[in-house]
mmCIF file of N, CA and C in Angstrom:
data_model
loop_
_atom_site.group_PDB
_atom_site.id
_atom_site.type_symbol
_atom_site.label_atom_id
_atom_site.label_comp_id
_atom_site.label_asym_id
_atom_site.label_seq_id
_atom_site.Cartn_x
_atom_site.Cartn_y
_atom_site.Cartn_z
ATOM 1 N N GLN A 12 35.439 -6.830 39.520
ATOM 2 C CA GLN A 12 34.201 -6.195 39.956
ATOM 3 C C GLN A 12 33.512 -7.057 41.007
ATOM 4 N N VAL A 13 32.869 -6.374 41.944
ATOM 5 C CA VAL A 13 32.132 -7.048 43.003
ATOM 6 C C VAL A 13 30.712 -6.514 43.010
ATOM 7 N N GLN A 14 29.759 -7.404 43.124
ATOM 8 C CA GLN A 14 28.361 -7.005 43.245
ATOM 9 C C GLN A 14 27.895 -7.319 44.668
ATOM 10 N N LEU A 15 27.198 -6.368 45.245
ATOM 11 C CA LEU A 15 26.639 -6.537 46.583
ATOM 12 C C LEU A 15 25.121 -6.441 46.478
ATOM 13 N N VAL A 16 24.446 -7.462 46.946
ATOM 14 C CA VAL A 16 22.988 -7.499 46.854
ATOM 15 C C VAL A 16 22.412 -7.610 48.257
ATOM 16 N N GLU A 17 21.665 -6.570 48.646
ATOM 17 C CA GLU A 17 21.047 -6.548 49.972
ATOM 18 C C GLU A 17 19.643 -7.122 49.921
ATOM 19 N N SER A 18 19.195 -7.643 51.050
ATOM 20 C CA SER A 18 17.824 -8.113 51.189
ATOM 21 C C SER A 18 17.436 -8.039 52.653
ATOM 22 N N GLY A 19 16.131 -8.122 52.904
ATOM 23 C CA GLY A 19 15.651 -8.195 54.278
ATOM 24 C C GLY A 19 15.007 -6.940 54.811
ATOM 25 N N GLY A 20 15.020 -5.871 54.041
ATOM 26 C CA GLY A 20 14.378 -4.660 54.509
ATOM 27 C C GLY A 20 12.867 -4.799 54.510
ATOM 28 N N GLY A 21 12.201 -3.791 55.073
ATOM 29 C CA GLY A 21 10.742 -3.826 55.089
ATOM 30 C C GLY A 21 10.179 -2.869 56.107
ATOM 31 N N LEU A 22 8.894 -3.052 56.383
ATOM 32 C CA LEU A 22 8.160 -2.221 57.333
ATOM 33 C C LEU A 22 7.951 -3.018 58.614
ATOM 34 N N VAL A 23 8.277 -2.402 59.746
ATOM 35 C CA VAL A 23 8.139 -3.077 61.033
ATOM 36 C C VAL A 23 7.696 -2.060 62.071
ATOM 37 N N GLN A 24 6.985 -2.514 63.075
ATOM 38 C CA GLN A 24 6.576 -1.628 64.154
ATOM 39 C C GLN A 24 7.728 -1.392 65.119
ATOM 40 N N ALA A 25 7.662 -0.281 65.800
ATOM 41 C CA ALA A 25 8.681 0.021 66.809
ATOM 42 C C ALA A 25 8.750 -1.118 67.827
ATOM 43 N N GLY A 26 9.984 -1.473 68.183
ATOM 44 C CA GLY A 26 10.206 -2.587 69.084
ATOM 45 C C GLY A 26 10.424 -3.906 68.376
ATOM 46 N N GLY A 27 10.151 -3.937 67.091
ATOM 47 C CA GLY A 27 10.300 -5.160 66.319
ATOM 48 C C GLY A 27 11.730 -5.397 65.863
ATOM 49 N N SER A 28 11.885 -6.443 65.057
ATOM 50 C CA SER A 28 13.209 -6.849 64.589
ATOM 51 C C SER A 28 13.202 -7.089 63.084
ATOM 52 N N LEU A 29 14.352 -6.899 62.497
ATOM 53 C CA LEU A 29 14.588 -7.241 61.087
ATOM 54 C C LEU A 29 16.007 -7.763 60.968
ATOM 55 N N ARG A 30 16.226 -8.591 59.954
ATOM 56 C CA ARG A 30 17.576 -9.079 59.669
ATOM 57 C C ARG A 30 17.911 -8.774 58.228
ATOM 58 N N LEU A 31 18.929 -7.964 58.029
ATOM 59 C CA LEU A 31 19.394 -7.641 56.688
ATOM 60 C C LEU A 31 20.514 -8.597 56.288
ATOM 61 N N SER A 32 20.541 -8.909 54.999
ATOM 62 C CA SER A 32 21.612 -9.736 54.446
ATOM 63 C C SER A 32 22.227 -9.022 53.257
ATOM 64 N N CYS A 33 23.502 -9.265 53.051
ATOM 65 C CA CYS A 33 24.201 -8.710 51.888
ATOM 66 C C CYS A 33 25.153 -9.776 51.371
ATOM 67 N N ALA A 34 24.914 -10.212 50.159
ATOM 68 C CA ALA A 34 25.751 -11.238 49.543
ATOM 69 C C ALA A 34 26.669 -10.611 48.503
ATOM 70 N N ALA A 35 27.941 -10.941 48.594
ATOM 71 C CA ALA A 35 28.933 -10.441 47.646
ATOM 72 C C ALA A 35 29.233 -11.507 46.599
ATOM 73 N N SER A 36 29.306 -11.064 45.363
ATOM 74 C CA SER A 36 29.666 -11.976 44.280
ATOM 75 C C SER A 36 30.541 -11.242 43.283
ATOM 76 N N GLY A 37 31.216 -12.009 42.432
ATOM 77 C CA GLY A 37 32.073 -11.398 41.428
ATOM 78 C C GLY A 37 33.482 -11.925 41.518
ATOM 79 N N SER A 38 34.412 -11.099 41.088
ATOM 80 C CA SER A 38 35.803 -11.525 41.003
ATOM 81 C C SER A 38 36.617 -10.878 42.117
ATOM 82 N N PHE A 39 36.993 -11.654 43.084
ATOM 83 C CA PHE A 39 37.826 -11.157 44.170
ATOM 84 C C PHE A 39 38.515 -12.334 44.846
ATOM 85 N N VAL A 40 39.639 -12.038 45.509
ATOM 86 C CA VAL A 40 40.351 -13.084 46.244
ATOM 87 C C VAL A 40 40.126 -12.964 47.742
ATOM 88 N N SER A 41 39.680 -11.785 48.168
ATOM 89 C CA SER A 41 39.405 -11.611 49.593
ATOM 90 C C SER A 41 38.512 -10.402 49.794
ATOM 91 N N ILE A 42 37.808 -10.414 50.899
ATOM 92 C CA ILE A 42 37.028 -9.258 51.331
ATOM 93 C C ILE A 42 37.571 -8.857 52.698
ATOM 94 N N ASP A 43 38.174 -7.702 52.750
ATOM 95 C CA ASP A 43 38.837 -7.288 53.981
ATOM 96 C C ASP A 43 37.860 -6.833 55.057
ATOM 97 N N ALA A 44 36.801 -6.177 54.635
ATOM 98 C CA ALA A 44 35.843 -5.640 55.599
ATOM 99 C C ALA A 44 34.493 -5.497 54.925
ATOM 100 N N MET A 45 33.448 -5.647 55.714
ATOM 101 C CA MET A 45 32.098 -5.397 55.239
ATOM 102 C C MET A 45 31.386 -4.552 56.271
ATOM 103 N N ALA A 46 30.477 -3.747 55.802
ATOM 104 C CA ALA A 46 29.829 -2.807 56.709
ATOM 105 C C ALA A 46 28.418 -2.506 56.223
ATOM 106 N N TRP A 47 27.650 -1.943 57.128
ATOM 107 C CA TRP A 47 26.325 -1.411 56.818
ATOM 108 C C TRP A 47 26.325 0.087 57.123
ATOM 109 N N TYR A 48 25.830 0.835 56.163
ATOM 110 C CA TYR A 48 25.598 2.258 56.334
ATOM 111 C C TYR A 48 24.106 2.495 56.179
ATOM 112 N N ARG A 49 23.661 3.673 56.616
ATOM 113 C CA ARG A 49 22.263 4.040 56.387
ATOM 114 C C ARG A 49 22.177 5.525 56.077
ATOM 115 N N GLN A 50 21.113 5.842 55.357
ATOM 116 C CA GLN A 50 20.880 7.237 54.999
ATOM 117 C C GLN A 50 19.391 7.523 55.082
ATOM 118 N N ALA A 51 19.037 8.430 55.969
ATOM 119 C CA ALA A 51 17.655 8.874 56.102
ATOM 120 C C ALA A 51 17.455 10.093 55.207
ATOM 121 N N PRO A 52 16.217 10.371 54.808
ATOM 122 C CA PRO A 52 15.949 11.528 53.947
ATOM 123 C C PRO A 52 16.478 12.816 54.569
ATOM 124 N N GLY A 53 17.224 13.573 53.780
ATOM 125 C CA GLY A 53 17.754 14.843 54.238
ATOM 126 C C GLY A 53 18.960 14.752 55.141
ATOM 127 N N LYS A 54 19.467 13.546 55.344
ATOM 128 C CA LYS A 54 20.617 13.364 56.222
ATOM 129 C C LYS A 54 21.776 12.718 55.473
ATOM 130 N N GLN A 55 22.972 12.845 56.038
ATOM 131 C CA GLN A 55 24.144 12.229 55.431
ATOM 132 C C GLN A 55 24.155 10.732 55.703
ATOM 133 N N ARG A 56 24.807 10.017 54.823
ATOM 134 C CA ARG A 56 24.979 8.581 55.032
ATOM 135 C C ARG A 56 25.905 8.377 56.226
ATOM 136 N N GLU A 57 25.543 7.436 57.076
ATOM 137 C CA GLU A 57 26.328 7.199 58.285
ATOM 138 C C GLU A 57 26.631 5.716 58.468
ATOM 139 N N LEU A 58 27.765 5.446 59.077
ATOM 140 C CA LEU A 58 28.141 4.075 59.381
ATOM 141 C C LEU A 58 27.258 3.537 60.504
ATOM 142 N N VAL A 59 26.723 2.347 60.280
ATOM 143 C CA VAL A 59 25.927 1.671 61.305
ATOM 144 C C VAL A 59 26.786 0.636 62.034
ATOM 145 N N ALA A 60 27.434 -0.224 61.267
ATOM 146 C CA ALA A 60 28.254 -1.284 61.866
ATOM 147 C C ALA A 60 29.253 -1.778 60.833
ATOM 148 N N ARG A 61 30.408 -2.240 61.322
ATOM 149 C CA ARG A 61 31.465 -2.736 60.450
ATOM 150 C C ARG A 61 32.060 -3.990 61.062
ATOM 151 N N ILE A 62 32.451 -4.933 60.208
ATOM 152 C CA ILE A 62 33.154 -6.132 60.663
ATOM 153 C C ILE A 62 34.331 -6.350 59.727
ATOM 154 N N ILE A 63 35.497 -6.610 60.326
ATOM 155 C CA ILE A 63 36.684 -6.796 59.502
ATOM 156 C C ILE A 63 37.188 -8.228 59.635
ATOM 157 N N ASN A 64 38.273 -8.532 58.928
ATOM 158 C CA ASN A 64 38.705 -9.911 58.752
ATOM 159 C C ASN A 64 38.942 -10.689 60.031
ATOM 160 N N ASP A 65 39.365 -9.988 61.077
ATOM 161 C CA ASP A 65 39.616 -10.689 62.333
ATOM 162 C C ASP A 65 38.356 -10.785 63.180
ATOM 163 N N ASP A 66 37.223 -10.475 62.548
ATOM 164 C CA ASP A 66 35.917 -10.508 63.201
ATOM 165 C C ASP A 66 35.727 -9.419 64.260
ATOM 166 N N SER A 67 36.624 -8.461 64.300
ATOM 167 C CA SER A 67 36.372 -7.332 65.178
ATOM 168 C C SER A 67 35.266 -6.476 64.576
ATOM 169 N N THR A 68 34.499 -5.847 65.439
ATOM 170 C CA THR A 68 33.342 -5.076 65.005
ATOM 171 C C THR A 68 33.334 -3.698 65.657
ATOM 172 N N ASN A 69 32.684 -2.777 65.012
ATOM 173 C CA ASN A 69 32.382 -1.512 65.660
ATOM 174 C C ASN A 69 31.010 -1.036 65.215
ATOM 175 N N TYR A 70 30.380 -0.277 66.084
ATOM 176 C CA TYR A 70 28.996 0.139 65.889
ATOM 177 C C TYR A 70 28.836 1.634 66.147
ATOM 178 N N ALA A 71 27.859 2.212 65.488
ATOM 179 C CA ALA A 71 27.441 3.561 65.831
ATOM 180 C C ALA A 71 26.857 3.531 67.244
ATOM 181 N N ASN A 72 27.084 4.599 67.982
ATOM 182 C CA ASN A 72 26.575 4.647 69.364
ATOM 183 C C ASN A 72 25.056 4.460 69.405
ATOM 184 N N SER A 73 24.380 4.942 68.392
ATOM 185 C CA SER A 73 22.920 4.909 68.390
ATOM 186 C C SER A 73 22.357 3.496 68.255
ATOM 187 N N VAL A 74 23.177 2.530 67.836
ATOM 188 C CA VAL A 74 22.665 1.174 67.647
ATOM 189 C C VAL A 74 23.311 0.153 68.563
ATOM 190 N N LYS A 75 24.291 0.570 69.340
ATOM 191 C CA LYS A 75 24.969 -0.366 70.240
ATOM 192 C C LYS A 75 23.974 -1.023 71.197
ATOM 193 N N GLY A 76 24.111 -2.338 71.325
ATOM 194 C CA GLY A 76 23.211 -3.086 72.195
ATOM 195 C C GLY A 76 21.921 -3.511 71.529
ATOM 196 N N ARG A 77 21.638 -2.976 70.346
ATOM 197 C CA ARG A 77 20.404 -3.334 69.633
ATOM 198 C C ARG A 77 20.693 -4.059 68.322
ATOM 199 N N PHE A 78 21.774 -3.683 67.649
ATOM 200 C CA PHE A 78 22.123 -4.267 66.353
ATOM 201 C C PHE A 78 23.359 -5.149 66.508
ATOM 202 N N THR A 79 23.408 -6.200 65.708
ATOM 203 C CA THR A 79 24.569 -7.088 65.687
ATOM 204 C C THR A 79 24.955 -7.390 64.248
ATOM 205 N N ILE A 80 26.218 -7.148 63.925
ATOM 206 C CA ILE A 80 26.728 -7.470 62.596
ATOM 207 C C ILE A 80 27.494 -8.785 62.674
ATOM 208 N N SER A 81 27.340 -9.607 61.645
ATOM 209 C CA SER A 81 28.062 -10.870 61.585
ATOM 210 C C SER A 81 28.311 -11.202 60.118
ATOM 211 N N ARG A 82 29.202 -12.152 59.881
ATOM 212 C CA ARG A 82 29.481 -12.526 58.502
ATOM 213 C C ARG A 82 29.698 -14.020 58.389
ATOM 214 N N ASP A 83 29.362 -14.536 57.214
ATOM 215 C CA ASP A 83 29.593 -15.926 56.863
ATOM 216 C C ASP A 83 30.594 -15.897 55.717
ATOM 217 N N ASN A 84 31.853 -16.165 56.029
ATOM 218 C CA ASN A 84 32.902 -16.053 55.013
ATOM 219 C C ASN A 84 32.722 -17.076 53.888
ATOM 220 N N ALA A 85 32.181 -18.224 54.215
ATOM 221 C CA ALA A 85 31.982 -19.248 53.185
ATOM 222 C C ALA A 85 30.952 -18.805 52.152
ATOM 223 N N LYS A 86 30.022 -17.967 52.577
ATOM 224 C CA LYS A 86 28.975 -17.479 51.673
ATOM 225 C C LYS A 86 29.229 -16.051 51.216
ATOM 226 N N ASN A 87 30.341 -15.452 51.677
ATOM 227 C CA ASN A 87 30.630 -14.045 51.353
ATOM 228 C C ASN A 87 29.435 -13.159 51.657
ATOM 229 N N THR A 88 28.852 -13.385 52.805
ATOM 230 C CA THR A 88 27.623 -12.687 53.172
ATOM 231 C C THR A 88 27.795 -12.031 54.541
ATOM 232 N N VAL A 89 27.256 -10.831 54.658
ATOM 233 C CA VAL A 89 27.238 -10.126 55.933
ATOM 234 C C VAL A 89 25.787 -9.918 56.334
ATOM 235 N N TYR A 90 25.541 -9.980 57.623
ATOM 236 C CA TYR A 90 24.193 -9.833 58.162
ATOM 237 C C TYR A 90 24.143 -8.678 59.151
ATOM 238 N N LEU A 91 22.971 -8.108 59.285
ATOM 239 C CA LEU A 91 22.745 -7.114 60.323
ATOM 240 C C LEU A 91 21.438 -7.479 61.012
ATOM 241 N N GLN A 92 21.560 -7.979 62.232
ATOM 242 C CA GLN A 92 20.388 -8.276 63.041
ATOM 243 C C GLN A 92 20.017 -7.018 63.798
ATOM 244 N N MET A 93 18.802 -6.541 63.569
ATOM 245 C CA MET A 93 18.350 -5.295 64.170
ATOM 246 C C MET A 93 17.187 -5.591 65.105
ATOM 247 N N ASN A 94 17.389 -5.350 66.378
ATOM 248 C CA ASN A 94 16.363 -5.573 67.390
ATOM 249 C C ASN A 94 15.958 -4.250 68.029
ATOM 250 N N SER A 95 14.833 -4.274 68.704
ATOM 251 C CA SER A 95 14.339 -3.076 69.397
ATOM 252 C C SER A 95 14.361 -1.868 68.477
ATOM 253 N N LEU A 96 13.837 -2.033 67.299
ATOM 254 C CA LEU A 96 13.885 -0.967 66.308
ATOM 255 C C LEU A 96 13.068 0.241 66.743
ATOM 256 N N LYS A 97 13.576 1.405 66.345
ATOM 257 C CA LYS A 97 12.946 2.673 66.693
ATOM 258 C C LYS A 97 12.599 3.413 65.399
ATOM 259 N N PRO A 98 11.625 4.317 65.447
ATOM 260 C CA PRO A 98 11.298 5.092 64.241
ATOM 261 C C PRO A 98 12.518 5.816 63.669
ATOM 262 N N GLU A 99 13.437 6.236 64.526
ATOM 263 C CA GLU A 99 14.632 6.941 64.033
ATOM 264 C C GLU A 99 15.611 6.022 63.307
ATOM 265 N N ASP A 100 15.364 4.716 63.312
ATOM 266 C CA ASP A 100 16.175 3.794 62.525
ATOM 267 C C ASP A 100 15.706 3.740 61.064
ATOM 268 N N THR A 101 14.598 4.396 60.773
ATOM 269 C CA THR A 101 14.082 4.417 59.405
ATOM 270 C C THR A 101 15.095 5.051 58.462
ATOM 271 N N ALA A 102 15.458 4.316 57.419
ATOM 272 C CA ALA A 102 16.458 4.786 56.468
ATOM 273 C C ALA A 102 16.632 3.747 55.372
ATOM 274 N N ALA A 103 17.349 4.148 54.338
ATOM 275 C CA ALA A 103 17.839 3.179 53.366
ATOM 276 C C ALA A 103 19.162 2.639 53.892
ATOM 277 N N TYR A 104 19.286 1.336 53.933
ATOM 278 C CA TYR A 104 20.488 0.692 54.465
ATOM 279 C C TYR A 104 21.313 0.152 53.301
ATOM 280 N N TYR A 105 22.596 0.484 53.320
ATOM 281 C CA TYR A 105 23.495 0.128 52.237
ATOM 282 C C TYR A 105 24.611 -0.783 52.733
ATOM 283 N N CYS A 106 24.877 -1.797 51.954
ATOM 284 C CA CYS A 106 26.003 -2.678 52.214
ATOM 285 C C CYS A 106 27.261 -2.094 51.579
ATOM 286 N N ASN A 107 28.379 -2.264 52.263
ATOM 287 C CA ASN A 107 29.660 -1.741 51.785
ATOM 288 C C ASN A 107 30.741 -2.794 51.998
ATOM 289 N N ALA A 108 31.649 -2.904 51.045
ATOM 290 C CA ALA A 108 32.713 -3.906 51.184
ATOM 291 C C ALA A 108 34.020 -3.392 50.587
ATOM 292 N N TRP A 109 35.115 -3.807 51.229
ATOM 293 C CA TRP A 109 36.460 -3.569 50.697
ATOM 294 C C TRP A 109 37.001 -4.933 50.257
ATOM 295 N N SER A 110 37.300 -5.068 48.970
ATOM 296 C CA SER A 110 37.758 -6.361 48.483
ATOM 297 C C SER A 110 38.985 -6.192 47.599
ATOM 298 N N ARG A 111 39.721 -7.286 47.448
ATOM 299 C CA ARG A 111 40.934 -7.295 46.622
ATOM 300 C C ARG A 111 40.723 -8.210 45.422
ATOM 301 N N SER A 112 41.079 -7.710 44.250
ATOM 302 C CA SER A 112 40.909 -8.518 43.036
ATOM 303 C C SER A 112 42.039 -9.524 42.878
ATOM 304 N N ARG A 113 43.196 -9.197 43.464
ATOM 305 C CA ARG A 113 44.346 -10.100 43.416
ATOM 306 C C ARG A 113 45.124 -9.937 44.716
ATOM 307 N N VAL A 114 45.909 -10.934 45.034
ATOM 308 C CA VAL A 114 46.763 -10.862 46.214
ATOM 309 C C VAL A 114 47.784 -9.745 46.025
ATOM 310 N N GLY A 115 47.914 -8.928 47.059
ATOM 311 C CA GLY A 115 48.932 -7.894 47.040
ATOM 312 C C GLY A 115 48.485 -6.549 46.517
ATOM 313 N N VAL A 116 47.297 -6.469 45.951
ATOM 314 C CA VAL A 116 46.813 -5.174 45.461
ATOM 315 C C VAL A 116 46.025 -4.478 46.560
ATOM 316 N N LEU A 117 45.865 -3.173 46.411
ATOM 317 C CA LEU A 117 45.067 -2.437 47.379
ATOM 318 C C LEU A 117 43.591 -2.804 47.239
ATOM 319 N N PRO A 118 42.861 -2.789 48.328
ATOM 320 C CA PRO A 118 41.433 -3.113 48.235
ATOM 321 C C PRO A 118 40.644 -2.001 47.552
ATOM 322 N N THR A 119 39.546 -2.383 46.944
ATOM 323 C CA THR A 119 38.621 -1.473 46.285
ATOM 324 C C THR A 119 37.313 -1.463 47.057
ATOM 325 N N ASN A 120 36.676 -0.308 47.105
ATOM 326 C CA ASN A 120 35.436 -0.153 47.849
ATOM 327 C C ASN A 120 34.229 -0.298 46.936
ATOM 328 N N TYR A 121 33.237 -1.026 47.421
ATOM 329 C CA TYR A 121 32.009 -1.251 46.653
ATOM 330 C C TYR A 121 30.787 -0.981 47.527
ATOM 331 N N TRP A 122 29.702 -0.592 46.829
ATOM 332 C CA TRP A 122 28.429 -0.330 47.503
ATOM 333 C C TRP A 122 27.321 -1.159 46.878
ATOM 334 N N GLY A 123 26.368 -1.552 47.719
ATOM 335 C CA GLY A 123 25.148 -2.134 47.206
ATOM 336 C C GLY A 123 24.163 -1.031 46.871
ATOM 337 N N HIS A 124 23.004 -1.433 46.352
ATOM 338 C CA HIS A 124 21.995 -0.456 45.934
ATOM 339 C C HIS A 124 21.071 -0.030 47.068
ATOM 340 N N GLY A 125 21.121 -0.738 48.172
ATOM 341 C CA GLY A 125 20.342 -0.342 49.329
ATOM 342 C C GLY A 125 19.046 -1.095 49.494
ATOM 343 N N THR A 126 18.594 -1.157 50.738
ATOM 344 C CA THR A 126 17.299 -1.754 51.065
ATOM 345 C C THR A 126 16.634 -0.860 52.110
ATOM 346 N N GLN A 127 15.342 -0.618 51.922
ATOM 347 C CA GLN A 127 14.635 0.323 52.780
ATOM 348 C C GLN A 127 14.154 -0.351 54.058
ATOM 349 N N VAL A 128 14.401 0.319 55.169
ATOM 350 C CA VAL A 128 13.874 -0.102 56.466
ATOM 351 C C VAL A 128 12.988 1.022 56.989
ATOM 352 N N THR A 129 11.745 0.699 57.275
ATOM 353 C CA THR A 129 10.809 1.689 57.797
ATOM 354 C C THR A 129 10.243 1.174 59.116
ATOM 355 N N VAL A 130 10.392 1.983 60.156
ATOM 356 C CA VAL A 130 9.911 1.610 61.480
ATOM 357 C C VAL A 130 8.770 2.550 61.862
ATOM 358 N N SER A 131 7.607 1.986 62.051
ATOM 359 C CA SER A 131 6.438 2.800 62.398
ATOM 360 C C SER A 131 6.292 2.897 63.914
ATOM 361 N N SER A 132 5.759 4.026 64.351
ATOM 362 C CA SER A 132 5.603 4.242 65.804
ATOM 363 C C SER A 132 4.258 3.753 66.292
#
């Protein structure tokens, strides 16, 4: 089992910045990929940014140039630096990870409980 704990959400004015963190703990031998998703009220959950083992990243078009995902493998932590925030970035942000409990097994997907980001205009 893997636990993902997010932090760093809050209320910020448009144009401001926030940094989200997600720490993974539990029983695993590797984390293949970590990502941030978000879900606004009445909308589907969507991928915001993903980082995989080779440090390659991909972003939703709506956040490119404003958000940066990074990870600290020694701390099993992923970060999302969010700059130039807009009211449309308001959502619950969820951490997601694919991890392996043992070498050679298929990875399992895990979700955090989410952290709220609210951007006021």
